[in-house]
Short mmCIF file of C-alpha atoms and ligand atoms in Angstrom, two decimals:
data_model
loop_
_atom_site.label_atom_id
_atom_site.label_comp_id
_atom_site.label_asym_id
_atom_site.label_seq_id
_atom_site.Cartn_x
_atom_site.Cartn_y
_atom_site.Cartn_z
CA MET A 91 -4.07 -8.20 -0.99
CA SER A 92 -4.97 -11.61 0.35
CA ASP A 93 -7.32 -14.32 -0.93
CA ARG A 94 -9.37 -14.28 2.28
CA PRO A 95 -11.41 -11.24 3.24
CA LEU A 96 -9.41 -9.03 5.61
CA ARG A 97 -10.71 -7.44 8.78
CA VAL A 98 -10.79 -3.66 8.33
CA ASP A 99 -7.82 -3.16 10.69
CA GLU A 100 -5.80 -5.72 8.67
CA PHE A 101 -6.83 -4.00 5.44
CA LEU A 102 -5.80 -0.58 6.82
CA GLU A 103 -2.51 -1.88 8.16
CA ARG A 104 -1.62 -2.82 4.59
CA ALA A 105 -3.22 0.18 2.87
CA LEU A 106 -1.43 2.72 5.09
CA TYR A 107 1.70 1.01 6.37
CA ALA A 108 2.76 -1.87 4.06
CA PRO A 109 6.50 -1.16 3.58
CA GLU A 110 6.53 -0.82 -0.22
CA ASP A 111 3.18 0.62 -1.13
CA GLY A 112 1.35 1.69 2.04
CA PHE A 113 0.13 5.30 1.82
CA TYR A 114 2.48 6.47 4.60
CA ALA A 115 5.24 3.85 4.46
CA SER A 116 5.88 4.56 0.76
CA GLY A 117 6.43 8.25 1.58
CA ARG A 118 3.44 9.18 -0.60
CA GLY A 119 1.34 10.43 2.29
CA ARG A 120 2.29 13.48 4.33
CA ALA A 121 0.76 16.48 6.01
CA GLY A 122 1.47 20.03 4.85
CA ARG A 123 0.65 22.62 2.23
CA ARG A 124 2.12 20.40 -0.48
CA GLY A 125 0.80 17.24 1.15
CA ASP A 126 -2.56 15.54 1.48
CA PHE A 127 -4.09 17.39 4.45
CA LEU A 128 -3.24 20.44 6.57
CA THR A 129 -2.69 19.73 10.26
CA SER A 130 -2.25 22.27 13.09
CA PRO A 131 1.59 22.08 13.15
CA GLU A 132 1.60 22.54 9.37
CA VAL A 133 -0.52 25.71 9.58
CA GLY A 134 2.63 27.45 10.86
CA PRO A 135 4.86 27.75 13.96
CA LEU A 136 2.17 29.19 16.28
CA PHE A 137 0.74 25.82 17.36
CA GLY A 138 4.22 24.69 18.48
CA ALA A 139 4.86 28.05 20.17
CA VAL A 140 1.73 27.68 22.32
CA LEU A 141 2.52 24.05 23.08
CA ALA A 142 6.01 25.16 24.16
CA ARG A 143 4.38 27.38 26.81
CA ALA A 144 2.46 24.40 28.21
CA LEU A 145 5.63 22.29 28.14
CA GLU A 146 7.57 24.91 30.05
CA ALA A 147 4.88 25.06 32.77
CA TRP A 148 4.82 21.24 33.04
CA TRP A 149 8.62 21.14 33.24
CA ARG A 150 8.48 23.54 36.24
CA GLU A 151 5.68 21.48 37.77
CA LEU A 152 7.86 18.34 37.57
CA GLY A 153 10.70 20.14 39.43
CA ARG A 154 12.66 21.28 36.35
CA PRO A 155 14.21 17.90 35.42
CA ASP A 156 17.19 17.90 33.06
CA PRO A 157 16.51 16.52 30.58
CA PHE A 158 12.79 17.04 30.24
CA THR A 159 11.72 14.60 27.53
CA VAL A 160 9.08 15.26 24.92
CA VAL A 161 8.11 12.19 22.93
CA GLU A 162 6.11 13.20 19.90
CA ALA A 163 4.38 10.21 18.30
CA GLY A 164 3.29 10.19 14.66
CA ALA A 165 5.68 13.09 14.13
CA GLY A 166 5.49 13.03 10.31
CA VAL A 167 8.39 15.05 8.85
CA GLY A 168 9.09 16.78 12.19
CA THR A 169 7.32 20.11 11.68
CA LEU A 170 6.00 20.34 15.26
CA ALA A 171 9.45 19.40 16.58
CA ARG A 172 10.96 22.33 14.67
CA SER A 173 8.53 24.89 16.08
CA VAL A 174 8.61 23.58 19.66
CA LEU A 175 12.41 23.57 19.73
CA ALA A 176 12.53 27.07 18.25
CA ALA A 177 10.15 28.32 20.97
CA SER A 178 11.68 26.56 24.01
CA PRO A 179 15.07 28.17 24.59
CA GLY A 180 14.82 27.99 28.40
CA VAL A 181 13.89 24.33 28.82
CA PRO A 182 16.47 21.49 28.64
CA LEU A 183 14.33 19.59 26.15
CA ARG A 184 15.20 16.16 24.86
CA TYR A 185 12.90 15.80 21.85
CA VAL A 186 12.14 12.30 20.63
CA ALA A 187 10.22 12.15 17.35
CA VAL A 188 8.52 8.80 16.79
CA GLU A 189 7.43 8.11 13.22
CA ARG A 190 6.58 4.76 11.71
CA ALA A 191 7.21 5.71 8.08
CA ALA A 192 10.94 5.66 7.21
CA PRO A 193 10.73 8.25 4.37
CA LEU A 194 9.20 10.77 6.81
CA ARG A 195 11.67 9.89 9.59
CA GLU A 196 14.54 10.75 7.27
CA GLN A 197 13.33 14.37 7.19
CA HIS A 198 13.43 14.91 10.95
CA PRO A 199 15.49 17.95 11.96
CA GLU A 200 18.89 17.85 13.61
CA GLY A 201 18.86 17.80 17.39
CA VAL A 202 15.90 15.44 17.47
CA LYS A 203 16.16 11.76 18.33
CA SER A 204 14.28 9.84 15.69
CA LEU A 205 12.60 6.53 16.53
CA GLU A 206 10.30 4.13 14.71
CA ASP A 207 8.29 3.25 17.81
CA LEU A 208 7.66 4.56 21.33
CA PRO A 209 10.70 4.33 23.62
CA GLU A 210 10.67 1.83 26.48
CA GLY A 211 11.02 4.62 29.02
CA PRO A 212 11.04 5.55 31.81
CA VAL A 213 10.34 9.04 30.52
CA LEU A 214 10.04 12.11 32.70
CA GLY A 215 8.05 14.51 30.56
CA VAL A 216 5.31 14.42 27.96
CA VAL A 217 4.11 12.10 25.22
CA VAL A 218 2.26 14.20 22.66
CA ALA A 219 0.58 13.28 19.39
CA ASN A 220 -1.32 15.36 16.86
CA GLU A 221 -3.68 13.46 14.58
CA LEU A 222 -2.07 10.10 15.25
CA LEU A 223 -4.96 8.17 16.73
CA ASP A 224 -7.34 8.78 13.83
CA ASN A 225 -4.72 7.12 11.63
CA LEU A 226 -4.35 3.90 13.62
CA PRO A 227 -6.06 0.85 12.07
CA PHE A 228 -9.52 0.18 13.53
CA ARG A 229 -12.09 -2.60 13.26
CA LEU A 230 -15.54 -1.84 11.87
CA LEU A 231 -18.66 -3.41 13.36
CA ASP A 232 -22.06 -3.57 11.74
CA PRO A 233 -25.32 -4.77 13.36
CA GLU A 234 -25.13 -7.79 10.99
CA GLY A 235 -21.49 -8.75 11.55
CA GLU A 236 -17.90 -7.49 11.43
CA VAL A 237 -16.99 -5.71 8.20
CA HIS A 238 -14.25 -7.41 6.15
CA VAL A 239 -12.80 -6.37 2.79
CA ASP A 240 -12.43 -8.80 -0.09
CA GLU A 241 -9.80 -8.76 -2.85
CA GLN A 242 -11.88 -6.45 -5.05
CA GLY A 243 -12.42 -3.93 -2.25
CA GLY A 244 -15.95 -5.23 -1.62
CA GLU A 245 -17.47 -5.63 1.83
CA VAL A 246 -18.18 -8.96 3.49
CA LEU A 247 -19.93 -9.22 6.89
CA LEU A 248 -18.58 -12.06 9.02
CA ALA A 249 -19.11 -13.27 12.58
CA SER A 250 -17.10 -11.45 15.24
CA GLU A 251 -16.09 -12.21 18.81
CA LEU A 252 -16.85 -8.53 19.59
CA ALA A 253 -20.32 -7.38 20.63
CA LEU A 254 -22.16 -5.98 17.61
CA PRO A 255 -23.94 -2.60 17.67
CA ARG A 256 -27.76 -2.48 17.52
CA HIS A 257 -28.42 0.54 15.32
CA GLY A 258 -25.57 1.38 12.97
CA ARG A 259 -21.87 0.90 12.41
CA VAL A 260 -19.23 1.66 15.04
CA PRO A 261 -15.44 1.49 15.07
CA ALA A 262 -13.59 -0.75 17.53
CA GLN A 263 -10.36 1.17 18.17
CA GLU A 264 -8.31 -1.56 19.82
CA GLU A 265 -5.04 -0.38 18.28
CA ALA A 266 -5.57 3.14 19.66
CA GLY A 267 -6.25 1.63 23.10
CA ARG A 268 -3.07 -0.46 22.93
CA TRP A 269 -1.11 2.60 21.86
CA LEU A 270 -2.43 4.67 24.79
CA ARG A 271 -1.58 1.89 27.26
CA ARG A 272 2.00 1.82 25.95
CA ALA A 273 2.31 5.62 25.97
CA LEU A 274 1.17 5.79 29.60
CA GLY A 275 3.42 2.83 30.41
CA CYS A 276 6.58 4.56 29.18
CA LEU A 277 6.05 7.57 31.49
CA GLU A 278 7.69 7.66 34.89
CA ARG A 279 5.87 10.92 35.55
CA GLY A 280 4.22 13.43 33.28
CA ARG A 281 1.43 13.55 30.73
CA VAL A 282 0.05 12.09 27.55
CA LEU A 283 -1.51 14.85 25.44
CA LEU A 284 -3.48 14.01 22.32
CA PHE A 285 -4.97 16.34 19.74
CA ASP A 286 -7.49 14.77 17.42
CA TYR A 287 -11.02 14.95 16.15
CA GLY A 288 -13.29 12.69 18.04
CA SER A 289 -16.64 11.73 19.36
CA THR A 290 -18.15 8.83 21.27
CA THR A 291 -19.11 5.35 20.13
CA ALA A 292 -22.79 6.04 20.89
CA GLU A 293 -22.79 9.20 18.81
CA LEU A 294 -20.96 7.56 15.89
CA GLU A 295 -23.47 4.70 15.87
CA HIS A 296 -26.20 7.15 14.90
CA ARG A 297 -24.27 8.79 12.08
CA ASP A 298 -23.54 7.49 8.59
CA TRP A 299 -20.19 5.66 8.93
CA ARG A 300 -18.89 7.41 5.80
CA SER A 301 -19.09 10.72 7.70
CA TRP A 302 -16.62 9.50 10.38
CA VAL A 303 -14.40 7.28 8.24
CA ARG A 304 -12.89 9.87 5.92
CA THR A 305 -10.34 9.64 3.13
CA TYR A 306 -7.94 12.29 1.85
CA GLN A 307 -5.75 12.59 -1.18
CA GLY A 308 -3.90 15.73 -2.28
CA HIS A 309 -6.00 18.09 -0.08
CA GLN A 310 -9.26 16.70 -1.49
CA ARG A 311 -11.59 14.16 0.03
CA GLY A 312 -10.57 10.77 -1.39
CA GLY A 313 -12.67 7.86 -2.64
CA HIS A 314 -14.34 4.93 -0.92
CA PRO A 315 -12.17 3.82 2.03
CA PHE A 316 -11.68 0.34 0.54
CA ALA A 317 -10.83 1.53 -2.99
CA GLU A 318 -7.25 1.66 -4.33
CA PRO A 319 -5.39 0.78 -1.12
CA GLY A 320 -2.20 2.82 -0.73
CA SER A 321 -3.40 5.75 -2.83
CA GLN A 322 -5.21 7.69 -0.10
CA ASP A 323 -5.28 8.38 3.63
CA VAL A 324 -8.04 6.63 5.57
CA THR A 325 -8.94 8.14 8.96
CA CYS A 326 -11.50 7.50 11.67
CA GLU A 327 -12.85 9.91 14.29
CA VAL A 328 -11.57 8.89 17.69
CA ALA A 329 -14.17 7.35 20.00
CA TRP A 330 -12.84 8.94 23.20
CA ASP A 331 -15.02 6.71 25.40
CA GLN A 332 -13.04 3.70 24.15
CA LEU A 333 -9.81 5.38 25.29
CA SER A 334 -11.35 6.44 28.61
CA ALA A 335 -11.99 2.73 29.18
CA VAL A 336 -8.19 2.22 29.05
CA ALA A 337 -7.49 5.08 31.49
CA THR A 338 -9.60 8.01 32.62
CA PRO A 339 -8.28 11.26 31.17
CA ALA A 340 -7.54 14.15 33.50
CA ARG A 341 -8.96 16.69 31.05
CA ARG A 342 -10.76 16.90 27.71
CA ARG A 343 -11.36 20.28 26.10
CA THR A 344 -11.41 21.69 22.61
CA GLN A 345 -8.16 22.61 20.89
CA ARG A 346 -9.43 26.19 20.97
CA ALA A 347 -9.83 26.07 24.77
CA PHE A 348 -6.40 24.43 25.17
CA LEU A 349 -4.66 27.07 23.03
CA GLU A 350 -6.48 29.90 24.81
CA ALA A 351 -5.57 28.48 28.22
CA TRP A 352 -1.91 28.45 27.19
CA GLY A 353 -1.80 32.00 25.93
CA ILE A 354 -2.45 32.03 22.18
CA ASP A 355 -4.21 35.41 22.52
CA GLY A 356 -1.10 37.03 24.00
CA LEU A 357 1.09 35.65 21.20
CA VAL A 358 -1.35 36.94 18.60
CA ALA A 359 -1.53 40.40 20.22
CA GLU A 360 2.28 40.48 20.16
CA GLY A 361 2.16 39.53 16.45
CA ARG A 362 -0.36 42.27 15.74
CA ARG A 363 1.82 44.88 17.49
CA ASP A 364 4.94 43.73 15.65
CA TRP A 365 3.10 43.80 12.33
CA GLN A 366 1.87 47.35 12.94
CA ALA A 367 5.35 48.49 13.90
CA ARG A 368 7.11 46.78 11.00
CA ALA A 369 4.52 46.68 8.19
CA HIS A 370 6.21 49.60 6.42
CA LEU A 371 9.48 47.63 6.37
CA GLY A 372 7.81 44.54 4.90
CA ASP A 373 10.71 42.46 6.23
CA LEU A 374 10.65 38.82 7.30
CA ALA A 375 9.84 39.70 10.93
CA ALA A 376 6.86 41.78 9.75
CA LEU A 377 5.57 38.96 7.57
CA ARG A 378 6.00 36.44 10.39
CA ALA A 379 4.02 38.70 12.71
CA ARG A 380 1.19 39.00 10.18
CA SER A 381 1.20 35.27 9.55
CA ARG A 382 0.69 34.65 13.30
CA VAL A 383 -2.68 36.42 13.15
CA ARG A 384 -3.78 34.25 10.20
CA GLU A 385 -2.51 31.06 11.82
CA ALA A 386 -4.51 31.78 14.98
CA GLU A 387 -7.70 32.12 12.95
CA ALA A 388 -7.17 28.66 11.44
CA LEU A 389 -6.10 27.00 14.72
CA LEU A 390 -9.07 28.40 16.68
CA ASP A 391 -11.74 28.01 13.97
CA PRO A 392 -14.75 26.51 15.79
CA THR A 393 -15.85 24.75 12.59
CA GLY A 394 -12.38 23.39 11.86
CA LEU A 395 -9.18 22.76 13.83
CA GLY A 396 -10.46 24.71 16.85
CA ALA A 397 -13.16 22.07 17.36
CA PHE A 398 -10.62 19.23 17.67
CA ASP A 399 -10.22 17.73 21.13
CA ALA A 400 -7.16 18.13 23.34
CA VAL A 401 -7.18 15.25 25.79
CA GLU A 402 -4.70 14.79 28.67
CA TRP A 403 -3.82 11.91 30.91
CA GLU A 404 -1.58 12.42 33.95
CA VAL A 405 0.86 9.91 35.42
C1 SAM B 33 -2.03 12.33 10.06
S1 SAM B 33 -0.31 12.12 10.15
C2 SAM B 33 0.05 13.42 11.31
C3 SAM B 33 1.46 13.93 11.21
C4 SAM B 33 1.80 15.05 12.19
N1 SAM B 33 1.58 14.66 13.56
C5 SAM B 33 1.02 16.30 11.91
O1 SAM B 33 0.18 16.66 12.72
O2 SAM B 33 1.24 16.93 10.86
C6 SAM B 33 -0.10 10.65 11.14
C7 SAM B 33 1.33 10.16 11.17
O3 SAM B 33 1.44 9.10 12.15
C8 SAM B 33 2.32 8.11 11.65
N2 SAM B 33 2.05 6.86 12.41
C9 SAM B 33 1.02 6.01 12.27
N3 SAM B 33 1.07 5.02 13.18
C10 SAM B 33 2.16 5.27 13.95
C11 SAM B 33 2.73 4.63 15.08
N4 SAM B 33 2.18 3.53 15.61
N5 SAM B 33 3.85 5.17 15.62
C12 SAM B 33 4.40 6.28 15.09
N6 SAM B 33 3.91 6.94 14.01
C13 SAM B 33 2.80 6.44 13.45
C14 SAM B 33 1.98 8.06 10.17
O4 SAM B 33 3.00 7.43 9.42
C15 SAM B 33 1.81 9.56 9.86
O5 SAM B 33 3.03 10.16 9.52
#
């Protein structure tokens, strides 16, 4: 830590991404059943299979370019890459997995180009990210001043050049805005597609800040966001209005609506049929078919992952 109080974004940059002991950079933090939180790609291959259908349609729409590039940002260990590649046999995909944390990058699958940061471009295709933006460092504003963190993990309110809220705390997601600008900037033509949980600044201002700044550790909710930096994930709901101020999205719908629009129901019905036909065999194909039905329930859950937002920008 430092001897001067840190702005919350500076604190989070160290807590999550400091090379030696940041939660992600150290390799301690990861999504998955054995990890700290379960994300849609980690539920199973169905999320990637549905995304692959959208990608195929967008590839056709762009005139079937070869290659058609998918840049996945915040790719973790590459689980989404594995399921998209497995489900996209007809599309000449060039899959670029961007992951800041080296220990996670090392686990990316073969056939994927692994990068630490977004490519320069120009990219003809799609930049996609699942639960990246909630993990980017944010600033925290209070009606009395900007929140800073002292060496003991205590809060200090200091003057800020940013306008302060009137009622309650709000995040200032400048890093997310910069990231979106760069993602749009690397596209020659195509889309940026983000999945995340989010809200608006006005709505967040009227909620307790501890309900939208959440911490996770080993599948449990973690401790206070400023306690034991490096030991837990610290996330913030995405204030979509702040990103709309960077560029107006073409579409915002729930993850459930996105997955339904791209045919999850058909894939589940297929799974159900296969399960019925093969249940007596109990082989791997039968188990995969049954698992598809369970995965869909988790991905569409209106009180869980199904309520996430899927937001698209077009270039
Ligand atoms: C919550 S995890 C999500 C992982 C994966 N997308 C999933 O859904 O399972 C967020 C990931 O984004 C990575 N990350 C954070 N900032 C990044 C950046 N600027 N560029 C690339 N990856 C980043 C973190 O290291 C972490 O692995």
